[in-house]
Amino acid sequence: MNKICPRCRTVYSYSIGQCPNECTLKMKRESNRLYDREQRKNKEFYSSKEWRELRKVCKERFAGLCLWSLYKHNRIKKGRITHHIVPLSENKSKGLLLSNLVYLSDEAHREIHKLYETNQIQTIKEIKKFIKIWEIEHGRGV
Ligand SMILES: [Zn+2]
Ligand SMILES: [Zn+2]
């Protein structure tokens, strides 16, 4: 069985485990850099108690799963990052709104930020659509 690397599109055998071009490591580094940049820009916000609490609520809302992987790629994957659907840099007043948050894996987070650069409205729409589906399937009326 073969796998395709999502980063460089190299086809490699499942038995190797990961892309021979070390893309797993590179992707992790890239997404960390991106996340760090976001965090650094809004240091005060990201270290606030309100944010840390809300992050937990968001993770629980999506059962710790990456929503984008689940509905966009049909893959069950653990999330790691709480992402602002409308970025903090654009609208600070939505920073602490649960409805503006989604739980994502590193990979999906990177993908979404890239998408957002090319089509903001479509990206927001798609995430909101996935949240709606999640709510229908798993919601407890949040
Ligand atoms: Zn690769
Ligand atoms: Zn983000």
XYZ file of C-alpha atoms and ligand atoms in Angstrom:
144
model
C 0.000 0.000 0.000
C 1.168 3.507 -0.826
C 0.636 6.887 0.711
C 0.893 10.343 -0.824
C 2.675 13.037 1.104
C 0.284 15.984 1.514
C 3.202 18.389 1.430
C 5.370 17.347 -1.518
C 3.051 14.802 -3.193
C 5.726 12.118 -3.138
C 4.295 8.615 -3.216
C 5.881 6.309 -0.677
C 5.226 2.944 0.885
C 3.149 2.671 4.031
C 5.883 0.562 5.549
C 8.273 3.539 5.601
C 5.812 5.335 7.833
C 6.494 8.873 6.690
C 7.605 10.890 3.689
C 11.260 10.212 2.785
C 11.726 13.968 2.302
C 11.166 14.503 6.025
C 7.954 16.394 5.370
C 6.377 15.374 8.661
C 9.102 17.180 10.515
C 9.073 20.137 8.123
C 5.314 20.516 8.386
C 5.493 20.499 12.143
C 8.153 23.187 12.041
C 6.178 25.294 9.572
C 2.961 25.125 11.512
C 4.737 25.899 14.751
C 6.255 28.956 13.165
C 2.830 30.073 11.982
C 1.279 29.470 15.358
C 4.127 31.219 17.146
C 3.705 34.250 14.925
C -0.002 34.443 15.762
C 0.709 34.028 19.429
C 3.488 36.559 19.559
C 1.361 39.210 17.907
C -1.320 38.842 20.569
C 0.685 37.765 23.551
C -1.585 39.299 26.140
C -4.690 37.747 24.663
C -3.261 34.255 24.347
C -1.960 34.238 27.894
C -5.246 35.431 29.393
C -7.235 33.182 31.668
C -10.395 33.732 29.612
C -8.695 32.435 26.498
C -7.251 29.385 28.193
C -10.667 28.474 29.597
C -12.398 29.035 26.290
C -9.830 26.926 24.485
C -10.790 24.035 26.734
C -14.483 24.570 26.019
C -13.773 24.596 22.293
C -11.769 21.382 22.504
C -14.587 19.713 24.418
C -17.182 21.007 22.000
C -15.493 19.111 19.187
C -14.545 16.120 21.352
C -10.859 16.899 20.836
C -11.129 16.158 17.122
C -9.959 18.187 14.166
C -13.167 19.330 12.527
C -11.551 20.144 9.201
C -9.911 16.713 8.846
C -13.198 15.099 9.729
C -15.465 16.754 7.180
C -13.076 18.048 4.539
C -10.887 14.960 4.317
C -13.039 12.312 5.952
C -10.349 11.541 8.456
C -10.572 11.202 12.186
C -7.675 13.117 13.622
C -6.919 14.655 16.981
C -6.883 18.422 17.116
C -4.277 20.539 18.810
C -5.005 24.154 17.966
C -7.941 26.416 18.702
C -8.275 28.622 15.659
C -10.124 31.917 15.219
C -12.405 31.619 12.200
C -12.380 35.381 11.800
C -8.785 36.174 12.769
C -8.014 38.093 15.918
C -6.068 40.597 13.843
C -9.248 41.460 11.951
C -11.783 41.482 14.722
C -10.697 41.516 18.325
C -14.284 41.614 19.571
C -14.796 38.082 18.239
C -11.717 36.822 20.043
C -13.612 35.279 22.929
C -16.690 34.085 21.071
C -17.064 30.327 21.102
C -18.919 30.558 17.796
C -15.786 32.035 16.243
C -13.603 29.117 17.291
C -12.817 25.768 15.770
C -10.522 22.952 16.874
C -7.891 21.858 14.366
C -4.871 19.662 13.824
C -1.584 21.332 12.908
C -1.936 20.212 9.335
C -5.499 21.491 8.951
C -4.591 24.729 10.660
C -1.878 25.337 8.114
C -4.196 24.413 5.274
C -6.887 26.806 6.481
C -4.530 29.724 6.868
C -3.305 29.156 3.343
C -6.875 28.967 2.029
C -7.813 32.057 3.956
C -5.137 34.036 2.153
C -6.731 33.302 -1.193
C -10.430 33.278 -0.311
C -11.527 34.568 3.039
C -15.288 34.422 2.620
C -15.282 30.910 1.203
C -12.967 29.639 3.933
C -15.133 31.075 6.704
C -18.262 29.692 5.055
C -16.822 26.224 4.791
C -15.685 26.074 8.421
C -19.092 27.322 9.576
C -20.796 24.698 7.449
C -18.701 21.971 9.105
C -19.557 23.323 12.546
C -23.226 23.185 11.630
C -22.898 19.568 10.533
C -21.046 18.732 13.746
C -23.774 20.374 15.795
C -26.445 18.389 14.005
C -24.555 15.142 14.501
C -23.140 15.694 17.993
C -24.500 18.940 19.348
C -25.914 19.457 22.768
C -27.305 22.858 21.947
C -24.221 25.013 22.466
Zn 6.852 14.900 1.455
Zn -5.223 30.104 13.222
